Short mmCIF file of C-alpha atoms in Angstrom, two decimals:
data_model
loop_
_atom_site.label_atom_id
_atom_site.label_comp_id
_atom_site.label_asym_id
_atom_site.label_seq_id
_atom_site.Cartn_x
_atom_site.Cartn_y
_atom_site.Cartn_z
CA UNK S 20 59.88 71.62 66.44
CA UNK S 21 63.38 70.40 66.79
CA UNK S 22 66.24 71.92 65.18
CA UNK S 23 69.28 69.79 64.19
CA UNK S 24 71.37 72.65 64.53
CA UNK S 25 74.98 71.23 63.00
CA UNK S 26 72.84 70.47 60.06
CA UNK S 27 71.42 74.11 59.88
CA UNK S 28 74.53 75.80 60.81
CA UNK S 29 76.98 73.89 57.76
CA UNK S 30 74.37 74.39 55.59
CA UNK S 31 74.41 78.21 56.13
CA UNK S 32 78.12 78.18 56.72
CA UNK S 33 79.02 76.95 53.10
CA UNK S 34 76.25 78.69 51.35
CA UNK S 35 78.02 81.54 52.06
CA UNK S 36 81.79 80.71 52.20
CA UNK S 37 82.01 79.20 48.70
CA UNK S 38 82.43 83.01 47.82
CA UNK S 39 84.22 84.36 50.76
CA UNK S 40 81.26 86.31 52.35
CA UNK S 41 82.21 85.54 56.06
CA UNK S 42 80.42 88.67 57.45
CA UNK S 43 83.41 89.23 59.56
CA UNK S 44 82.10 91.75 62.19
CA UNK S 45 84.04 94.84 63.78
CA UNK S 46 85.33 91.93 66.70
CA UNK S 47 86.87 89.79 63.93
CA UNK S 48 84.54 87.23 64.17
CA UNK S 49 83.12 85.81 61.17
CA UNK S 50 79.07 85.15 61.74
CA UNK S 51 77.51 84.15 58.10
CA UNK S 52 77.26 80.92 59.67
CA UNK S 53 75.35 82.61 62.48
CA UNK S 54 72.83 84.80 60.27
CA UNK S 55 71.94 82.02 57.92
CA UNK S 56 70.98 79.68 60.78
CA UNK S 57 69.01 82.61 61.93
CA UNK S 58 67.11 82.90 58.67
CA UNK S 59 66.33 79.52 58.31
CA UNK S 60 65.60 79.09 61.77
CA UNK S 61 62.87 82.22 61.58
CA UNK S 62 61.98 81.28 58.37
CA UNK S 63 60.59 77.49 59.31
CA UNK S 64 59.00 79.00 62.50
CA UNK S 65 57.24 81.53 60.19
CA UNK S 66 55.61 78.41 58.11
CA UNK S 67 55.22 75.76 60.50
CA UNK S 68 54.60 77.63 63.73
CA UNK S 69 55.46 75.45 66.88
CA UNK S 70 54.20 75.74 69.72
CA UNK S 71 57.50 74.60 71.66
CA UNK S 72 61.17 74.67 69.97
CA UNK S 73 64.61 73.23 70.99
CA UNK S 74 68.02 73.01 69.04
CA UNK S 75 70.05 70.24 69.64
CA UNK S 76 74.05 69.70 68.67
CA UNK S 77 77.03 67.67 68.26
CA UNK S 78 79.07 68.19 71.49
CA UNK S 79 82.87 66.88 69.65
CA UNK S 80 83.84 64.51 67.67
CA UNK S 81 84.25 61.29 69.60
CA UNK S 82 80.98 59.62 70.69
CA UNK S 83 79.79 56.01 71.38
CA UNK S 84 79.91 55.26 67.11
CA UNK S 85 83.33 56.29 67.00
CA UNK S 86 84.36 53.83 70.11
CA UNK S 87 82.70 51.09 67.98
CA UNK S 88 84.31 51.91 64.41
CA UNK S 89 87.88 53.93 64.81
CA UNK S 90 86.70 54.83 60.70
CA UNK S 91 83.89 56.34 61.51
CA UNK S 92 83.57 59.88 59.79
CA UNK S 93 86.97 60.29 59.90
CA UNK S 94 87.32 60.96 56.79
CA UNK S 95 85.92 64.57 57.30
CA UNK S 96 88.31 67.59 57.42
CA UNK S 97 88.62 69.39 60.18
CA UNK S 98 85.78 72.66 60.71
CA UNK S 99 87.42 75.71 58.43
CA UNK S 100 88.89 78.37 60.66
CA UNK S 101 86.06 81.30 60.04
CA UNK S 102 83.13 78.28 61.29
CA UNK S 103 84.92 78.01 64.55
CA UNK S 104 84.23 80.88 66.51
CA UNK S 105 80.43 80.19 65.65
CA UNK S 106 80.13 76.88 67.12
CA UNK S 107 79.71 79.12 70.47
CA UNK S 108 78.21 82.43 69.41
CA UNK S 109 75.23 80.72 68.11
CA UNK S 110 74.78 78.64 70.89
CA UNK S 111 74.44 82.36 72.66
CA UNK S 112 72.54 83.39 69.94
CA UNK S 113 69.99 81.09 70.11
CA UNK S 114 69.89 81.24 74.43
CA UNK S 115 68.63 85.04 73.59
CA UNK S 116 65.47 83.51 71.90
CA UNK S 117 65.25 81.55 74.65
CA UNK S 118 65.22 78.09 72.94
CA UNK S 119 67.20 75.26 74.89
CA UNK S 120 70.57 74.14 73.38
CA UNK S 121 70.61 70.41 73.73
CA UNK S 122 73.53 68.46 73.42
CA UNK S 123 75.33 65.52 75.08
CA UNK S 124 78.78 64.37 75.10
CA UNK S 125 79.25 60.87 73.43
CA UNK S 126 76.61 61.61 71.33
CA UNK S 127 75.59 62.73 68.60
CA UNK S 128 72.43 65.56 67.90
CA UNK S 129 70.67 62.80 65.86
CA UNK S 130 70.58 60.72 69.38
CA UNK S 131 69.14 63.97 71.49
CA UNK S 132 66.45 64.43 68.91
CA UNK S 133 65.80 60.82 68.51
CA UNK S 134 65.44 60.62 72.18
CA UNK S 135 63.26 63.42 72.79
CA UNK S 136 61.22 63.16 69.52
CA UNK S 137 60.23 59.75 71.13
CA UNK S 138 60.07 60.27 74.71
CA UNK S 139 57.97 63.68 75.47
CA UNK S 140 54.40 63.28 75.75
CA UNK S 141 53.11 66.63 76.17
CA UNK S 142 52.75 67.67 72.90
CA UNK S 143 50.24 65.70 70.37
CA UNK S 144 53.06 66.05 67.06
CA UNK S 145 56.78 66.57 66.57
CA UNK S 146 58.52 68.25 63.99
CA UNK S 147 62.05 67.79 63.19
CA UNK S 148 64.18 70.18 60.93
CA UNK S 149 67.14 69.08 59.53
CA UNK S 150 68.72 68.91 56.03
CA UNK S 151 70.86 64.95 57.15
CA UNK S 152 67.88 62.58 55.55
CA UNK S 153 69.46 59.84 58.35
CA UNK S 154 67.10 61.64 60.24
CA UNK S 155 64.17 59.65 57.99
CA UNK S 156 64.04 56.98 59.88
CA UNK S 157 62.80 58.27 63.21
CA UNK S 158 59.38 59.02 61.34
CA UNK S 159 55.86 57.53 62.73
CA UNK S 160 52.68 58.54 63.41
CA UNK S 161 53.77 61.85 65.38
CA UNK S 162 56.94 62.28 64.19
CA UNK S 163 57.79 64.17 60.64
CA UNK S 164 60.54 65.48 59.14
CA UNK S 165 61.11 69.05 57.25
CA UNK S 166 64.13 68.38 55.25
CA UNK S 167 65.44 71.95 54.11
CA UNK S 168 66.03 72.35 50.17
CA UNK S 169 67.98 74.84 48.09
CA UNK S 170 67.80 77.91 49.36
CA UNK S 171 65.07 80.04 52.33
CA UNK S 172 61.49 78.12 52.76
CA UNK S 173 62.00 75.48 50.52
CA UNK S 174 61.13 72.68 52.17
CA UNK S 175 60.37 68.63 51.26
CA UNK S 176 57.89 67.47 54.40
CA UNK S 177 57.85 63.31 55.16
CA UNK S 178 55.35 61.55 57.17
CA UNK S 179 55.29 57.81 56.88
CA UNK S 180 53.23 57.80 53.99
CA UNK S 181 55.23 60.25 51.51
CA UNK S 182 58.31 58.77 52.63
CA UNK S 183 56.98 55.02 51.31
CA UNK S 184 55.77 57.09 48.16
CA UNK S 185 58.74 58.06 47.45
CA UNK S 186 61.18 55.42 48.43
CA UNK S 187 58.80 52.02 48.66
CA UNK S 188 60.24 51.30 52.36
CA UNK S 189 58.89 52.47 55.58
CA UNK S 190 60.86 54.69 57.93
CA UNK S 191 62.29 52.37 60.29
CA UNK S 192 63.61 50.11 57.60
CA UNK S 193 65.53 53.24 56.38
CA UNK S 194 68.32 51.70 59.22
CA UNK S 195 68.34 48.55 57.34
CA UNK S 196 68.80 50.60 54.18
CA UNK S 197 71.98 52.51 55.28
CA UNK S 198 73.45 48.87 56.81
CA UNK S 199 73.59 47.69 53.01
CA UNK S 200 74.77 50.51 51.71
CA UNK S 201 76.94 51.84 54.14
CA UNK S 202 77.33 55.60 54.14
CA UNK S 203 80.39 57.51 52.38
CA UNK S 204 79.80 60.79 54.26
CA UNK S 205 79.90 58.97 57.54
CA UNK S 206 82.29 56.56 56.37
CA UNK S 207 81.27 52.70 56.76
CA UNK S 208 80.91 50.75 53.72
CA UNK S 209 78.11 48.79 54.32
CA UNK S 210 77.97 45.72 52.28
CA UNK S 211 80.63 46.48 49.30
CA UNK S 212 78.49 46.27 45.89
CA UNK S 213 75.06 46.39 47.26
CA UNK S 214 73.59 49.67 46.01
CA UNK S 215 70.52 51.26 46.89
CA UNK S 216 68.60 49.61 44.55
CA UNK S 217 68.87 46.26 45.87
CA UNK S 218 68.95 46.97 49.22
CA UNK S 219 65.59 48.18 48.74
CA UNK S 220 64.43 45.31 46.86
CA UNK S 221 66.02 42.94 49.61
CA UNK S 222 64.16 44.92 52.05
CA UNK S 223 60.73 45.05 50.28
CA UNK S 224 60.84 40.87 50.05
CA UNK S 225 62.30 40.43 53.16
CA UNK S 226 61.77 43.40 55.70
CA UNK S 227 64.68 44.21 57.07
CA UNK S 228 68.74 42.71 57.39
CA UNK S 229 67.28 39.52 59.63
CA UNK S 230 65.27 39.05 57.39
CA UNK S 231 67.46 38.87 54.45
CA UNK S 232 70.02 36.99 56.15
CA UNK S 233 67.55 34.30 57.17
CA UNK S 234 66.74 33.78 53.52
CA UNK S 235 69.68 34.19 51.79
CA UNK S 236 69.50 30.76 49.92
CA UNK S 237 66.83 32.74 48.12
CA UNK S 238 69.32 35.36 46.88
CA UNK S 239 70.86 35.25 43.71
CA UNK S 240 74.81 33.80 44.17
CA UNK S 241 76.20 36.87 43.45
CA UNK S 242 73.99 39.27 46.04
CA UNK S 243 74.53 35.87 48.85
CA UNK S 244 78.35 35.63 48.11
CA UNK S 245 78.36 40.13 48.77
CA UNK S 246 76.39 39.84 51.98
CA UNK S 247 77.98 36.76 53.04
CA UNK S 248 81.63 38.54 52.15
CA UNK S 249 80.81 41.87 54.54
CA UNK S 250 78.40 39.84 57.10
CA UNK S 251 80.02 41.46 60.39
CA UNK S 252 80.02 44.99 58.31
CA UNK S 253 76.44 44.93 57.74
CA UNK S 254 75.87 43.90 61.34
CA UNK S 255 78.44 46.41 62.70
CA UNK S 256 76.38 49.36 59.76
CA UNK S 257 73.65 48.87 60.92
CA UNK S 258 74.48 49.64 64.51
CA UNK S 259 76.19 52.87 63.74
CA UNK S 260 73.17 54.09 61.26
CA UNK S 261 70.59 53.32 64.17
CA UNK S 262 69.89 56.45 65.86
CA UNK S 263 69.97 55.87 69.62
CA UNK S 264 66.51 56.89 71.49
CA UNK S 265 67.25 56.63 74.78
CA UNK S 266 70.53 58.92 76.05
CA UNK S 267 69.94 60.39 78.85
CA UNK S 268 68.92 63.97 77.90
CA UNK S 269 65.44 65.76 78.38
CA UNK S 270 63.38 68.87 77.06
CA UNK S 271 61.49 70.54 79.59
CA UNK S 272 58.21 71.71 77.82
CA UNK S 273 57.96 74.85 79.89
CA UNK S 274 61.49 75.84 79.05
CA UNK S 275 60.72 74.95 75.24
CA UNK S 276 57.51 77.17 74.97
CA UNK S 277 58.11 79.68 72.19
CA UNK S 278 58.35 83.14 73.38
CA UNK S 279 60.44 85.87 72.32
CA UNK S 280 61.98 88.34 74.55
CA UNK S 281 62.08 91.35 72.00
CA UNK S 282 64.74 93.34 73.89
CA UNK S 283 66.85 90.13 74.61
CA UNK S 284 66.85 89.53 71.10
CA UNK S 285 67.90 92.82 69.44
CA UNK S 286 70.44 93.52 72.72
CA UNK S 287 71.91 89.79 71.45
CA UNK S 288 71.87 90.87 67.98
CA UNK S 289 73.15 94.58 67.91
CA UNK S 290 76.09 92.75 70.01
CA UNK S 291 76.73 90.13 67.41
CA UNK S 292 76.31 92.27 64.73
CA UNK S 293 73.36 90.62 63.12
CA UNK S 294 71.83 93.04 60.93
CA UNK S 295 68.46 93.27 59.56
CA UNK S 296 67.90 89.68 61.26
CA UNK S 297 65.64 91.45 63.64
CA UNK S 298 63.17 92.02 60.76
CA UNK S 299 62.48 88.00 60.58
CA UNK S 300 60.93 88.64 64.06
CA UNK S 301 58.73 91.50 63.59
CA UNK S 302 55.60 89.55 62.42
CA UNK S 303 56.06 87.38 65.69
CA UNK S 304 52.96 87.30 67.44
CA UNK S 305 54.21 85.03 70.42
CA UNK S 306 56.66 87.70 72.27
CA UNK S 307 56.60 87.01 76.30
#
């Protein structure tokens, strides 16, 4: 199982913050962020027991995308004060369960678990957790994603097959997908009045943006005059919504082999204050 660990730790960060509960701990260090990670961390190993795990992480802001579009995501505010001593402490937090932190700079965590997801061949399937749905579109035969939902242990589980169920294209045309419509939270537009809707009916008749482009006399004058409008967009969107799979990081199985050190852990989590979290561990069968 890998763990997209920004994706985790925001999530648990604002579930929590929208009503001030920072946990602040007798050091003055704010760990909600911290203990919901935990929780859904323990919670998804509880239910989907891996054999191996690994977290991987943004390592700053400016990476390869951001070299190729000076827009992109920076239209996000900067990390609220009470997340930024976590960034850190959970990366310590985490080393006490001995799971590997995985991160490179230049890159983002989408490009470590890409790259991993498709490169180790000691284990048969991989699991990816994550709440960012760009992840989608690393899905194939061993690869699926657990896409967290409101709240502990809800979860919505894609393989190839549920994620054509639901959405009518296959994973790896979900890069296509993104290049027409762009991607507000990242911030690239895409191809300016091509919704999701179309995109996916573009990509359905015509497989993916080569495809469309090489029949675009076949378009409708309005959806030819959009495309032909943002043409270097849609070439430069889909290049930042690709996730690269070949960065130079690696994930040692033996390192990744789930086993808890039970004194490691509550020494880590006494320290940190993390109360109760100890309980999500009790029940673990695989302690070294």
């Amino acid at each position: 199982m890998l763990v997209d660990g920004m994706a985790l730790l925001f999530r648990a960060f604002f579930a929590t913050a929208v009503s001030g509960q920072f946990m602040i701990n007798s050091k003055g260090v704010p760990t909600n962020a911290i203990h919901g990670f935990i929780k859904h961390f323990a919670t998804a190993v509880a239910k989907f027991k891996p054999t191996h795990t690994a977290v991987c992480w943004d390592m700053g802001s400016k990476t390869f995308r951001t070299e190729m579009f000076d827009n992109y995501k920076a239209n996000r505010p900067d990390a609220p004060v009470e997340l930024l001593p976590q960034f850190d402490l959970v990366k310590e937090v985490v080393e006490a369960l001995d799971i590997p932190n995985i991160g490179l700079p230049g890159y983002e965590a989408d490009d470590c678990i890409g790259t991993i997801a498709k490169t180790v061949k000691e284990v048969d399937t991989v699991t990816i957790l994550t709440g960012d749905k760009d992840i989608l579109q690393l899905i194939d035969d061993r690869v699926s994603v657990i896409l967290l939902q409101k709240g502990y242990g809800n979860y919505l589980v894609h393989n190839r097959d549920t994620l054509y169920a639901e959405k009518g294209i296959w994973p790896e045309q979900m890069i296509d997908l993104k290049a027409f419509m762009g991607d507000p939270s990242d911030n690239y537009p895409g191809v300016r009045g091509i919704g999701e809707k179309t995109a996916i009916k573009l990509l359905q008749e015509h497989s993916n943006v080569e495809g469309v482009i090489a029949n675009l006399h076949q378009l409708t004058k309005s959806q030819r005059a959009k495309i032909e409008a943002d043409l270097e967009m849609l070439h430069l969107s889909r290049q930042l919504a690709e996730i690269k799979c070949d960065v130079p990081v690696e994930c040692k199985m033996d390192d990744a082999l789930y086993r808890i050190d039970r004194e490691k852990l509550l020494s880590k989590f006494n320290e940190v204050e993390l109360r109760g979290l100890h309980r999500l561990f009790e029940t673990e069968t695989m302690y070294a």
